[in-house]
XYZ file of C-alpha atoms in Angstrom:
645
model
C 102.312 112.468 101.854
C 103.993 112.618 98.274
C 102.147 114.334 95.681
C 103.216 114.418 92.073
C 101.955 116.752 89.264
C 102.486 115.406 86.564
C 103.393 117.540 84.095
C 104.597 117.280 79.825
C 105.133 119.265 76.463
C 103.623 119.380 73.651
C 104.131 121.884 70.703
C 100.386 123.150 70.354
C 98.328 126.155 69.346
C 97.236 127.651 73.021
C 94.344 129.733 70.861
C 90.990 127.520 70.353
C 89.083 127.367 66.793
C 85.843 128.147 66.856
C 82.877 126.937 64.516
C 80.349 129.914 62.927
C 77.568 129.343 65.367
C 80.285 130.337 68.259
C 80.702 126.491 69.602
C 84.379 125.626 70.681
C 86.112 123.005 68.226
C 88.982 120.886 68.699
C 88.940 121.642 72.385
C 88.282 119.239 75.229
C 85.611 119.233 76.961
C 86.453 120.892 80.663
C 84.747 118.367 83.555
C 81.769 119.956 84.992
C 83.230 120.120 88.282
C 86.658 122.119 87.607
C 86.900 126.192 87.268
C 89.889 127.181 84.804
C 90.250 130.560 85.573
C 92.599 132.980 83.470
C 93.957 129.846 80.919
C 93.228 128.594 78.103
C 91.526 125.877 76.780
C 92.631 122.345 76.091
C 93.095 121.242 72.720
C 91.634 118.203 71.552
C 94.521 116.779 69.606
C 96.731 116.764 73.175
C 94.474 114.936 74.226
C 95.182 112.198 71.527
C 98.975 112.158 71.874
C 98.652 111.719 75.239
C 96.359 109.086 75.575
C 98.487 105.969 76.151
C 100.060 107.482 78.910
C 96.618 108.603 80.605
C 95.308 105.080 80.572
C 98.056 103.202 83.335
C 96.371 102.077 86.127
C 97.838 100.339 89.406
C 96.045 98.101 92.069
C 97.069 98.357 95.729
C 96.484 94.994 97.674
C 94.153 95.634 100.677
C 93.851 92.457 102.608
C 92.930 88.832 102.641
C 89.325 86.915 102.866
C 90.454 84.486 105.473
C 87.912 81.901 104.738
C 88.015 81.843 100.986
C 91.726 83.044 100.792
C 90.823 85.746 97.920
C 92.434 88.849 98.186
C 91.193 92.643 98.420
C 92.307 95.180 96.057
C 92.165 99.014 94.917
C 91.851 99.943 91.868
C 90.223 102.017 89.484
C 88.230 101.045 85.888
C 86.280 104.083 85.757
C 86.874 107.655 87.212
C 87.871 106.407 90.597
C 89.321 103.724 92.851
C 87.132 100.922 94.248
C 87.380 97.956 95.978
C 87.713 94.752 94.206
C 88.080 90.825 94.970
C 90.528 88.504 93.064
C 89.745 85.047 93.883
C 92.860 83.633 92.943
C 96.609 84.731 91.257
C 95.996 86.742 88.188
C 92.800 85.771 88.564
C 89.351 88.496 87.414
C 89.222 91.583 89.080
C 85.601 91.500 90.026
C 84.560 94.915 91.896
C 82.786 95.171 95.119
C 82.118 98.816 95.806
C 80.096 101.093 92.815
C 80.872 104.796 94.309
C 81.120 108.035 92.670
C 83.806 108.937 95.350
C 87.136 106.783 96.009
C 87.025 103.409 98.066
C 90.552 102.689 98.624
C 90.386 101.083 102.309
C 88.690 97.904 103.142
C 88.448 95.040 105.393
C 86.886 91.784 106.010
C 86.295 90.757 109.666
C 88.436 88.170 111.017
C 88.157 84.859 110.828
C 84.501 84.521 109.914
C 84.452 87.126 106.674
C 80.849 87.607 107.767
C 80.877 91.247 106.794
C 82.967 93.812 104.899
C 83.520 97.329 106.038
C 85.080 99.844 103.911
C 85.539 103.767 104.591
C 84.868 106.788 102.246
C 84.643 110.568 102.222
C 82.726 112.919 99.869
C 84.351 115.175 97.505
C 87.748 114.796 99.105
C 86.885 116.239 102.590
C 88.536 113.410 104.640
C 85.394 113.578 106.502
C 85.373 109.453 106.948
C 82.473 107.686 107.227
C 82.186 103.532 107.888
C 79.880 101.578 105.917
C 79.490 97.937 105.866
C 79.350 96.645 101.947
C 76.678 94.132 101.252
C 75.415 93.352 97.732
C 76.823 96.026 96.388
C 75.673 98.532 98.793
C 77.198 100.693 101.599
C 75.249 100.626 104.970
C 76.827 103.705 106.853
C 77.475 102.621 110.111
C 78.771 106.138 111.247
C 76.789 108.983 111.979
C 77.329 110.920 108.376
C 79.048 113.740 110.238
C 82.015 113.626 111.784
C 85.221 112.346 110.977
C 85.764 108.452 111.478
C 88.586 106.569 111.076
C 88.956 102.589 111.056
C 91.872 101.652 113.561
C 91.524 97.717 114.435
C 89.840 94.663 114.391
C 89.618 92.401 117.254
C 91.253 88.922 116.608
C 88.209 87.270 117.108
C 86.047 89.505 114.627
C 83.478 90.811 117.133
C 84.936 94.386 117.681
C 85.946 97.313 115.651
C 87.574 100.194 116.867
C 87.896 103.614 115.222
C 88.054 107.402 116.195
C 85.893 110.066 115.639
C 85.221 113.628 115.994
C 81.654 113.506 117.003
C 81.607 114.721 120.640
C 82.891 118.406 119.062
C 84.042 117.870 115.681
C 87.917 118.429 116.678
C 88.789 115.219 119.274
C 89.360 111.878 118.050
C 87.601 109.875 120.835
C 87.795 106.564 120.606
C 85.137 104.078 120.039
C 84.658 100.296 119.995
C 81.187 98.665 118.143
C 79.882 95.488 117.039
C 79.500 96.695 113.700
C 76.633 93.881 112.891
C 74.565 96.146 115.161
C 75.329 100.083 114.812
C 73.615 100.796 117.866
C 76.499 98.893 120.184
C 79.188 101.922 119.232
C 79.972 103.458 122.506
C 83.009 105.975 123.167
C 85.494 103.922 125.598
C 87.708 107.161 125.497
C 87.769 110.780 125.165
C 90.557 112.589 124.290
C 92.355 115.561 123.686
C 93.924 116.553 119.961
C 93.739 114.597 116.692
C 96.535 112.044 116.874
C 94.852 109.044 118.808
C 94.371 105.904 117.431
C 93.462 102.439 119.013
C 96.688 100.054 117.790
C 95.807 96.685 118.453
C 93.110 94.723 121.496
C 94.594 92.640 123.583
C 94.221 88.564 122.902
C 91.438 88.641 125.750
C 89.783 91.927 125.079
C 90.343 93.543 128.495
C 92.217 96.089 126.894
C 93.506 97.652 124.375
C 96.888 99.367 123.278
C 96.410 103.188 121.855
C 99.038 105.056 120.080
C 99.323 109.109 120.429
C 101.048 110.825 117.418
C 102.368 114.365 118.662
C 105.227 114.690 115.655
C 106.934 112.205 113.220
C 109.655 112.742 116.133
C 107.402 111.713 118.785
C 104.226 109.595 119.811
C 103.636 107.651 122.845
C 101.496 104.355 124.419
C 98.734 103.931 126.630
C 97.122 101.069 128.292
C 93.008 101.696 127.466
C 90.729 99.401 129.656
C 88.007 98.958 127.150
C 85.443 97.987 130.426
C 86.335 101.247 132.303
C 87.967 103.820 129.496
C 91.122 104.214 132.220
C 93.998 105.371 129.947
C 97.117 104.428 131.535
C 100.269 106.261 130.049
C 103.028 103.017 129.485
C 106.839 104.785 129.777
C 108.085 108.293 130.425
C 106.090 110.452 127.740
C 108.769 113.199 129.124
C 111.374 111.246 126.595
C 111.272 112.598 122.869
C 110.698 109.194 120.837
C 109.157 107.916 117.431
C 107.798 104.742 117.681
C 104.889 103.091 115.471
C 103.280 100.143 114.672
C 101.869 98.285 117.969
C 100.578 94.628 117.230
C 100.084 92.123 120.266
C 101.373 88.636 118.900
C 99.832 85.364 120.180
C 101.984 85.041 123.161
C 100.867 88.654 124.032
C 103.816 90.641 123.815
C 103.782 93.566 122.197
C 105.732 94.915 118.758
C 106.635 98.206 117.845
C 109.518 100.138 115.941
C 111.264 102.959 117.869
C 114.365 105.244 117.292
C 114.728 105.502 121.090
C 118.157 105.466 121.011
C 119.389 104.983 117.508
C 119.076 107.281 114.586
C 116.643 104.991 112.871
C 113.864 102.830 113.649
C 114.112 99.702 114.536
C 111.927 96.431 115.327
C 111.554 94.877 119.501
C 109.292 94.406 121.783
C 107.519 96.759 124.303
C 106.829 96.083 127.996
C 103.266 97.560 128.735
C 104.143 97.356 132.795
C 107.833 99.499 132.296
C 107.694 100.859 128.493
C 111.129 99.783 128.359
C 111.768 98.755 124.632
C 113.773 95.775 123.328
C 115.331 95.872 120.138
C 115.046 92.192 117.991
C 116.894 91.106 115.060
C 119.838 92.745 113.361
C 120.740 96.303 113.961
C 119.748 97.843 110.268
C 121.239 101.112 109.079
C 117.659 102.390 107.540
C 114.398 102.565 109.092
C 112.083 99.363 109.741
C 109.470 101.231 107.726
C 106.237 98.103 108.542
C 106.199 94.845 109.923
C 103.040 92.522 110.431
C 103.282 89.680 112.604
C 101.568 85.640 111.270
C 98.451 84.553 112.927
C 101.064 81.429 115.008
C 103.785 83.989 116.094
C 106.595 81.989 113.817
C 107.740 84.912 112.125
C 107.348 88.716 111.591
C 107.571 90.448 107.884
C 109.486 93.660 107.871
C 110.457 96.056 105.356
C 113.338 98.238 105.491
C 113.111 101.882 103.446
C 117.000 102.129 102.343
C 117.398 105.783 100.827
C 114.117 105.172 99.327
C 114.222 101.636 97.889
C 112.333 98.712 99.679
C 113.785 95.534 101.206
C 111.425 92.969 103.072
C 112.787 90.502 105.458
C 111.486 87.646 107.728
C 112.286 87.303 110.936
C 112.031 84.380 113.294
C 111.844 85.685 116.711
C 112.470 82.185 118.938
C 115.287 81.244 116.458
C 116.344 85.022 115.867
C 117.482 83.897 112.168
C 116.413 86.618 109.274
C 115.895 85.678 105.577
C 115.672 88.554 103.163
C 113.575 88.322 99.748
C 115.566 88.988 97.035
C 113.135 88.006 93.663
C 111.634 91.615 93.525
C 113.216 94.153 91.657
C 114.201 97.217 93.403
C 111.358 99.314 94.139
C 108.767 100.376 96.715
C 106.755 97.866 98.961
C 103.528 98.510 101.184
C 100.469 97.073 102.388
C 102.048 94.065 104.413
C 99.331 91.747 105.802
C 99.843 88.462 106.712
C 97.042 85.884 105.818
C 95.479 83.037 108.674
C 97.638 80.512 106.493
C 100.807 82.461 106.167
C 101.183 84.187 103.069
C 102.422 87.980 102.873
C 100.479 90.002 100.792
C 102.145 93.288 99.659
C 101.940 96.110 96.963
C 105.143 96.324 94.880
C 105.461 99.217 92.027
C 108.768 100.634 91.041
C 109.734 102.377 87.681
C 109.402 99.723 85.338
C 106.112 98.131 87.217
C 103.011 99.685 88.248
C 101.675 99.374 91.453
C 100.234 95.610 91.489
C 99.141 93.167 94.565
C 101.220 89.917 94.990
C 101.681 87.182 97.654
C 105.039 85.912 99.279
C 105.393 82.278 100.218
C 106.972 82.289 103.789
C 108.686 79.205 103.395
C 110.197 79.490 99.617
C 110.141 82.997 99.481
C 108.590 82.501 96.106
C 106.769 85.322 94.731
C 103.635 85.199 93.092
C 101.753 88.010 91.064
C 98.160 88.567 91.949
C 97.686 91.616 89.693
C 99.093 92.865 86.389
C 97.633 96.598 85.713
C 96.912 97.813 82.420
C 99.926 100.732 81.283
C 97.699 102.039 78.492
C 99.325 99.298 75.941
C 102.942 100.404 76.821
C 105.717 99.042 76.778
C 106.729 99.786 80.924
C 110.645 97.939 80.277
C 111.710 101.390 78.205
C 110.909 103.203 81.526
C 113.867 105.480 82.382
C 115.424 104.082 86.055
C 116.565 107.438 88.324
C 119.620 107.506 89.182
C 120.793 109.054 93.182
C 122.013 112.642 93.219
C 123.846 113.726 96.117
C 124.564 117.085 96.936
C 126.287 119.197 99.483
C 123.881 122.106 101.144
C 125.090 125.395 102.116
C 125.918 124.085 105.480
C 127.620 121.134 104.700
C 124.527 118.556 104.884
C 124.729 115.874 102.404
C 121.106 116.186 100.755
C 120.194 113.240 97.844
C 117.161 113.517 94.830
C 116.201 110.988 92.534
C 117.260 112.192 88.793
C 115.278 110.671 85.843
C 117.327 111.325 82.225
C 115.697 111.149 79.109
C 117.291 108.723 77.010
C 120.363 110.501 74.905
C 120.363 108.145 72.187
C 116.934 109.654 71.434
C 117.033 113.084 72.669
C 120.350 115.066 71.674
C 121.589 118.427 73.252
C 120.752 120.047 76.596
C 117.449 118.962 78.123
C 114.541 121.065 79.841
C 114.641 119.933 83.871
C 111.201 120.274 86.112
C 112.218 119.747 90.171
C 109.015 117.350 91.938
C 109.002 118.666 95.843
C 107.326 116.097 97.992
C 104.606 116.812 100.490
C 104.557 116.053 104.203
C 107.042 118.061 105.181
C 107.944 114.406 107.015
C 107.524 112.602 103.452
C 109.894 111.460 101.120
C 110.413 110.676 97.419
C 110.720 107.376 96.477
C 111.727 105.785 92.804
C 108.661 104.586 92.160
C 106.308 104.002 88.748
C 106.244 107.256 87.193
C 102.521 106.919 84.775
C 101.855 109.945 83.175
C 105.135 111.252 83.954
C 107.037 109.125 81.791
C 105.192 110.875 78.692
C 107.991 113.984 79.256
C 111.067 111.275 79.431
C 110.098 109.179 76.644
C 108.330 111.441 74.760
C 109.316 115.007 75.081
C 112.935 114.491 76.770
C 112.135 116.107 80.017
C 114.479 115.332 82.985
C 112.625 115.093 86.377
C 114.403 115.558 89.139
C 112.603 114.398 93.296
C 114.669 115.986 95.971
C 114.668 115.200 99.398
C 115.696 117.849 101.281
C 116.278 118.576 105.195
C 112.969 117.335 106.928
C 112.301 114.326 105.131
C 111.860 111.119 106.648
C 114.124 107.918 105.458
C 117.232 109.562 106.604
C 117.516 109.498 110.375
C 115.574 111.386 113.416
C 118.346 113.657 112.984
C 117.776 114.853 109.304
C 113.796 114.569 109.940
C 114.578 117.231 112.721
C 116.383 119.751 110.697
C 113.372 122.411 109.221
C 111.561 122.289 112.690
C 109.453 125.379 113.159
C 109.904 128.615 111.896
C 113.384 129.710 112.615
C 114.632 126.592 110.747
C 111.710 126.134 107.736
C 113.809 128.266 104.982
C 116.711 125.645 105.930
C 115.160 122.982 103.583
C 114.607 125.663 100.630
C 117.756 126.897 100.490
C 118.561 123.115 100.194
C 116.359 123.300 96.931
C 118.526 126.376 95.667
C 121.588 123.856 96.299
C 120.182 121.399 93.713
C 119.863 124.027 91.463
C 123.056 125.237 91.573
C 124.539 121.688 91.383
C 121.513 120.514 88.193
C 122.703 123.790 86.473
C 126.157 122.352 86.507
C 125.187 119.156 84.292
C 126.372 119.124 80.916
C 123.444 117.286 80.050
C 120.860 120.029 81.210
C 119.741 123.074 80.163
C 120.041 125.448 83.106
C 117.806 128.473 81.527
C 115.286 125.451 81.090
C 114.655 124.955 84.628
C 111.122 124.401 86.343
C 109.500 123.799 89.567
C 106.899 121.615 91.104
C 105.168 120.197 94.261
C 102.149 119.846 96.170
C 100.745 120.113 100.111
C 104.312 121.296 101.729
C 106.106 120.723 98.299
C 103.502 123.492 97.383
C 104.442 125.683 99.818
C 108.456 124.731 99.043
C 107.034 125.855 95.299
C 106.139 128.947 96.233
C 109.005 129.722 98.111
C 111.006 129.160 95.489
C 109.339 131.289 92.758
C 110.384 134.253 95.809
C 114.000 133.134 96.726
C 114.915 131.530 93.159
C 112.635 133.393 90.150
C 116.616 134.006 88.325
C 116.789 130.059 88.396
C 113.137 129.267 87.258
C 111.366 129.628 83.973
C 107.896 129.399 85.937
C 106.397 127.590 89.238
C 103.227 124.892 89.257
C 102.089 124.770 92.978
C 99.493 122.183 93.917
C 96.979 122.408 97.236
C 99.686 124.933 98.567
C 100.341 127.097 101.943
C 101.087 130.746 100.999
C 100.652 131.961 104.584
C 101.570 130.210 107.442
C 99.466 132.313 110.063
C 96.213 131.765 107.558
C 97.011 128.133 106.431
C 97.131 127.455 110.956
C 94.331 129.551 112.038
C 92.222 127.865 109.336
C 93.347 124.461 108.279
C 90.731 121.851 110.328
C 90.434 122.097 114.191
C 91.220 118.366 114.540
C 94.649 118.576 112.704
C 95.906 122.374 113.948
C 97.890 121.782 117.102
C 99.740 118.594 115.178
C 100.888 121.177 112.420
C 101.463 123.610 114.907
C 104.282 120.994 115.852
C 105.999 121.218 112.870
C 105.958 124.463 112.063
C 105.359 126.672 114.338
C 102.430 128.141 117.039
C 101.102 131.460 115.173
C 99.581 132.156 119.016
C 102.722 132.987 119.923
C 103.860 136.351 119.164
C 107.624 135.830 118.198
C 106.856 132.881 116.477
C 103.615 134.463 114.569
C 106.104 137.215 113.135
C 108.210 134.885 111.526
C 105.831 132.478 110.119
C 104.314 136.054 108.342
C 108.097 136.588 107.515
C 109.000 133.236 105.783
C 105.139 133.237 104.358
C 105.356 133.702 100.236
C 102.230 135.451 100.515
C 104.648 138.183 102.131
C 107.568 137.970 99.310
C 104.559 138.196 96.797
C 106.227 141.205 95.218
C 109.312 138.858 94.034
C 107.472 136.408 92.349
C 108.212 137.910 88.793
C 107.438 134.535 86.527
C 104.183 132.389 85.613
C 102.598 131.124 88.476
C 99.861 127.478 87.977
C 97.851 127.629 91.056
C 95.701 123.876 91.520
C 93.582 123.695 94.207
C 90.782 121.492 96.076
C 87.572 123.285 96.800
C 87.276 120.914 99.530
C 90.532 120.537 101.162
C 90.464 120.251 104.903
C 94.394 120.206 105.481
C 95.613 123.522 103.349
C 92.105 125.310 102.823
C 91.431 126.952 99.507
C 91.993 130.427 100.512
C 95.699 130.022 100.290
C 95.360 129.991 96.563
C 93.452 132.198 96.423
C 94.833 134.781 98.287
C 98.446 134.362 96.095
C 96.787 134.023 93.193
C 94.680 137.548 93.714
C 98.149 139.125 95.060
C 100.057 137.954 92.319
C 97.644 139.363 89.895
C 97.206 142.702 91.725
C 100.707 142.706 91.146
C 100.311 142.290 87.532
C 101.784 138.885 86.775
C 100.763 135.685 85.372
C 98.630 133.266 87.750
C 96.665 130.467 86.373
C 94.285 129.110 88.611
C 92.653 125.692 88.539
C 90.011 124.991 90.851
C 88.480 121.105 91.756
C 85.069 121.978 93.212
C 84.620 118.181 94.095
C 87.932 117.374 95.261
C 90.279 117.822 98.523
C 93.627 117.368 99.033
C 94.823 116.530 95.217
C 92.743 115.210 92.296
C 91.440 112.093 93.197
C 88.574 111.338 90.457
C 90.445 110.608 86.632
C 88.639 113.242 84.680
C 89.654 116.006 86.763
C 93.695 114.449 87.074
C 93.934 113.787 83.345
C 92.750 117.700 82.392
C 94.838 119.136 85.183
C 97.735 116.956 83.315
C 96.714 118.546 80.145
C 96.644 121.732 81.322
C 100.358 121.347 82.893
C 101.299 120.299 79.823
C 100.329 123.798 78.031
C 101.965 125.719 81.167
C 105.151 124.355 80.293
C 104.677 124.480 77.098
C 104.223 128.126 76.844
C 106.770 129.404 79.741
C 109.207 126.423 80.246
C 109.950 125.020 76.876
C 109.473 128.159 74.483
């Protein structure tokens, strides 16, 4: 996952003023929830500059009503995202769900739209529960517990499937219920590990195709008789394969994308008896990214992720012709779901549009614009468009970024530069709309600069491949040190004005480079991070351990556990000689809050700076508005201080 801080300048007075009576003035007001330990406070006239750029808002379409062809969306009017219905294009937002936590996944049941299930956590644990939403009001269907997870309607309407961890609070059995009545739930499979999902049922309902993720190099099939739970493996899970998606069309074959192989993804068929895969339609040179297939089988919407822009196509599968939509701008496309009557809904957002919900005629391939999100009364056309970077890496590897410039007719000289790492590791940054962000282009002359280094997905199975466990992991951040060396080189930028960023993985990549790169870096802000590889696997949650274990490494294992301690920062404390901004979710259950506060204590000890902001109500990232716009603020007076002055 991709996870942005986003950051800006402002030349401020860090100390507060203070009234007779000892009352703070001129400072705003720190959310009840957050800890700011050892900053200061945040003035109240940043707050004020800022404010059109706090106020953007996007809407992510969710899926069609098929009876009265309205369309579900997320998005947010107060401090966090809910679901909402828009009847018609452009038409009122009117909202659904009324929840103090985020409601960002919804679904009607097929064909009849008789009920409306949606999914939720509390305080950003991930611990899903399954409510149906009825008058305003969530009816949890789950036990309250454990961790569910919607997977799939039945065609029909009468079934839901979904996974959860209630058997011992680490497997992801899976279950089937009428979810009219919660006491029909019964577990049709239990499994090992926290990958399983349940794809697609079968046009009959006599089974049902489940998908095992081991790595985002690998995941295999299996044939689930929903009457007996036998799970039947489909293919040789011996063979080292990525392949996703799983839909049954009418005819009941079966759709996937696989890299089996080919260096990319690509769209064909699956034979359940053999696993053999057939590739259909043209042999593309990026990854087939999603693909949903229309109610009648006539055609299959697919987008392809070329170096980070998005590109949908339709494809005919009798006739084999493809047509490509060409109205939309280049940018970023998710959320494909085909409606009963044809249309493709989708979320589009790039860097002069915020995320919105529109519709795609199949026939035309008109476009039509469901949403249009508020950008805080800005005008979104002056938006600064990235431009590719492409850099060799001190092995030869071609590695790419996306660099954002601040306009030159309005900011002269050598501009400050902050580096974004993505999450994941398997994520990958994309040019999409920047919100808050664009405050420090347009406003402050900041260039941001979103690498993609070894390990990131969009690129091949190949490059994906490259960081792998421990041995290779430092790989992808001496790829960062290239772009450094390269940025520094740009006549444009100020090389002893360089900063670093990222969150999750891009955390950990933050940390790491505050140890390999302080001579490059002004100061480091590292959000939700890992500092210790051997702490961050022995306590991250038991249902997600063995699939990080994959990717980086098995601390059980004695040669491996001494190199994770190696590569850990939490090891190379002692070299981390500039500021440190430390964010992190009380709640997290992927990288646990005592990896920040471990480095943050050790950098201290060692008697530098470490700011440490703490979301007692939040998990992996900021997720309500009041505690992402003062963790903005507070970014912007950490810069300030040690990256601009």
């Amino acid at each position: 996952m991709r996870y942005l801080v986003l950051l800006a300048a402002l030349t401020l007075p860090l100390a507060p003023v203070w009234a007779a009576d000892g009352d703070k003035l001129n400072v705003e007001p720190k959310p009840a929830a957050l800890i700011a330990d050892g900053m200061p406070d945040v003035p109240a006239d940043l707050t004020a500059a800022t404010r059109p750029y706090m106020e953007n808002r996007g809407a992510s379409f969710v899926g069609w009503n098929p009876v009265d062809k309205s369309m579900l969306i997320a998005t947010r009017f107060a401090n966090t995202a809910q679901i909402h219905r828009v009847a018609s294009p452009m038409g009122a937002r009117k909202q659904l769900t009324f929840e103090a936590e985020p409601v960002g996944a919804g679904a009607w049941s097929p064909k009849s739209a008789d009920i409306m299930l949606v999914q939720k956590d509390i305080g950003g644990n991930e611990f899903y529960q399954i409510y149906a939403m009825k008058d305003g009001r969530l009816d949890l269907l789950t036990d309250g517990k454990s961790r569910n997870t919607f997977n799939a309607w039945s065609k029909d309407g009468s079934l839901l499937a979904y996974t959860s961890t209630l058997r011992n609070g680490r497997d992801s059995d899976i279950y089937v219920m009428d979810p009219r009545d919660p006491k029909t739930a019964r577990m049709v499979a239990q499994v090992d590990g926290g990958g399983w999902a349940l794809l697609d049922f079968a046009p009959d309902k006599s089974w049902a195709l489940v998908g095992k993720y081991t790595s985002v190099q690998k995941s295999d099939f299996f044939r689930l008789d929903l009457a007996t739970g036998a799970m039947t493996p489909i293919g040789d899970h011996g063979k080292t394969a990525s392949q996703n998606g799983g839909k049954f069309a009418p005819d009941g074959s079966i759709w996937i994308t696989s890299d089996e192989g080919t260096e990319f993804e690509r769209l064909g068929i699956l034979d359940p008896a053999t696993g053999k895969f057939t590739p259909k339609g043209p042999t593309e040179k990026w990854d087939v990214s999603s693909f949903d297939i229309a109610e009648d089988g006539s055609f299959i919407a697919y987008t392809i992720n070329e170096a980070g822009t998005s590109t949908l196509r339709l494809f005919d599968p009798k006739s084999g012709v493809v047509r490509t939509v060409d109205k939309l701008p280049a940018g970023i496309i998710g959320g494909i779901n085909i409606a009963p009557w044809g249309d493709i809904g989708i979320t589009f957002t790039s860097a002069r549009s915020a995320a919105d919900a529109f519709s795609v005629d199949p026939k035309t391939l008109a476009i039509t614009r469901w949403t249009e999100s508020e950008t805080g009364g800005l005008d979104v056309s002056k938006n600064i468009e990235p431009e590719l970077v492409k850099v060799k890496s001190f092995d030869g590897l071609e590695v790419s970024g996306f660099l954002y410039r601040p306009d030159p007719a309005k900011f002269s000289g050598k501009r400050p530069l902050i580096m974004s790492v993505h999450g994941g590791p398997e994520g990958q940054s994309r040019p999409g709309f920047m919100g808050r962000s664009n405050y420090m282009l347009n406003e402050m002359g900041i260039a941001l600069f979103y690498p993609n280094v070894r390990g990131s997905t969009g690129y091949g199975k190949t490059f994906v491949s490259l960081d792998n466990g421990p041995f290779k992991r430092e790989d992808s951040v001496k790829d960062m040190g290239a772009f450094l060396d390269a940025l520094a080189k740009d006549k444009t930028l100020d090389a002893a004005r360089f900063g670093l960023t990222g969150g999750s993985y891009g955390g950990y990549m933050c940390y790491a480079a505050a140890t390999h790169y302080a001579d490059k870096l002004r100061a480091n802000l590292c959000v939700v991070a890992i500092s210790n590889f051997v702490t961050f696997l022995e306590n991250t949650q038991d249902y997600r351990r063995d699939l990080r274990r994959v990717e980086y490494g098995d601390e059980r294992v004695p040669e491996q556990r001494k190199k994770l301690m190696e590569i850990s920062p939490l090891t190379r404390v002692a070299d981390i000689k500039k500021p440190l901004f430390v964010v992190t979710g009380a709640n997290d259950p992927r990288v646990p809050a005592s990896e920040a506060d471990q480095i943050v204590a050790a950098v201290r000890n060692n008697g530098g700076t470490a700011w440490h902001l703490v979301g007692t109500n939040e998990g992996h990232g900021f997720a309500k508005k009041e505690n992402a716009d003062y963790n903005f603020w507070a970014s912007l007076l950490f810069w300030k201080q040690y990256l601009l002055n």
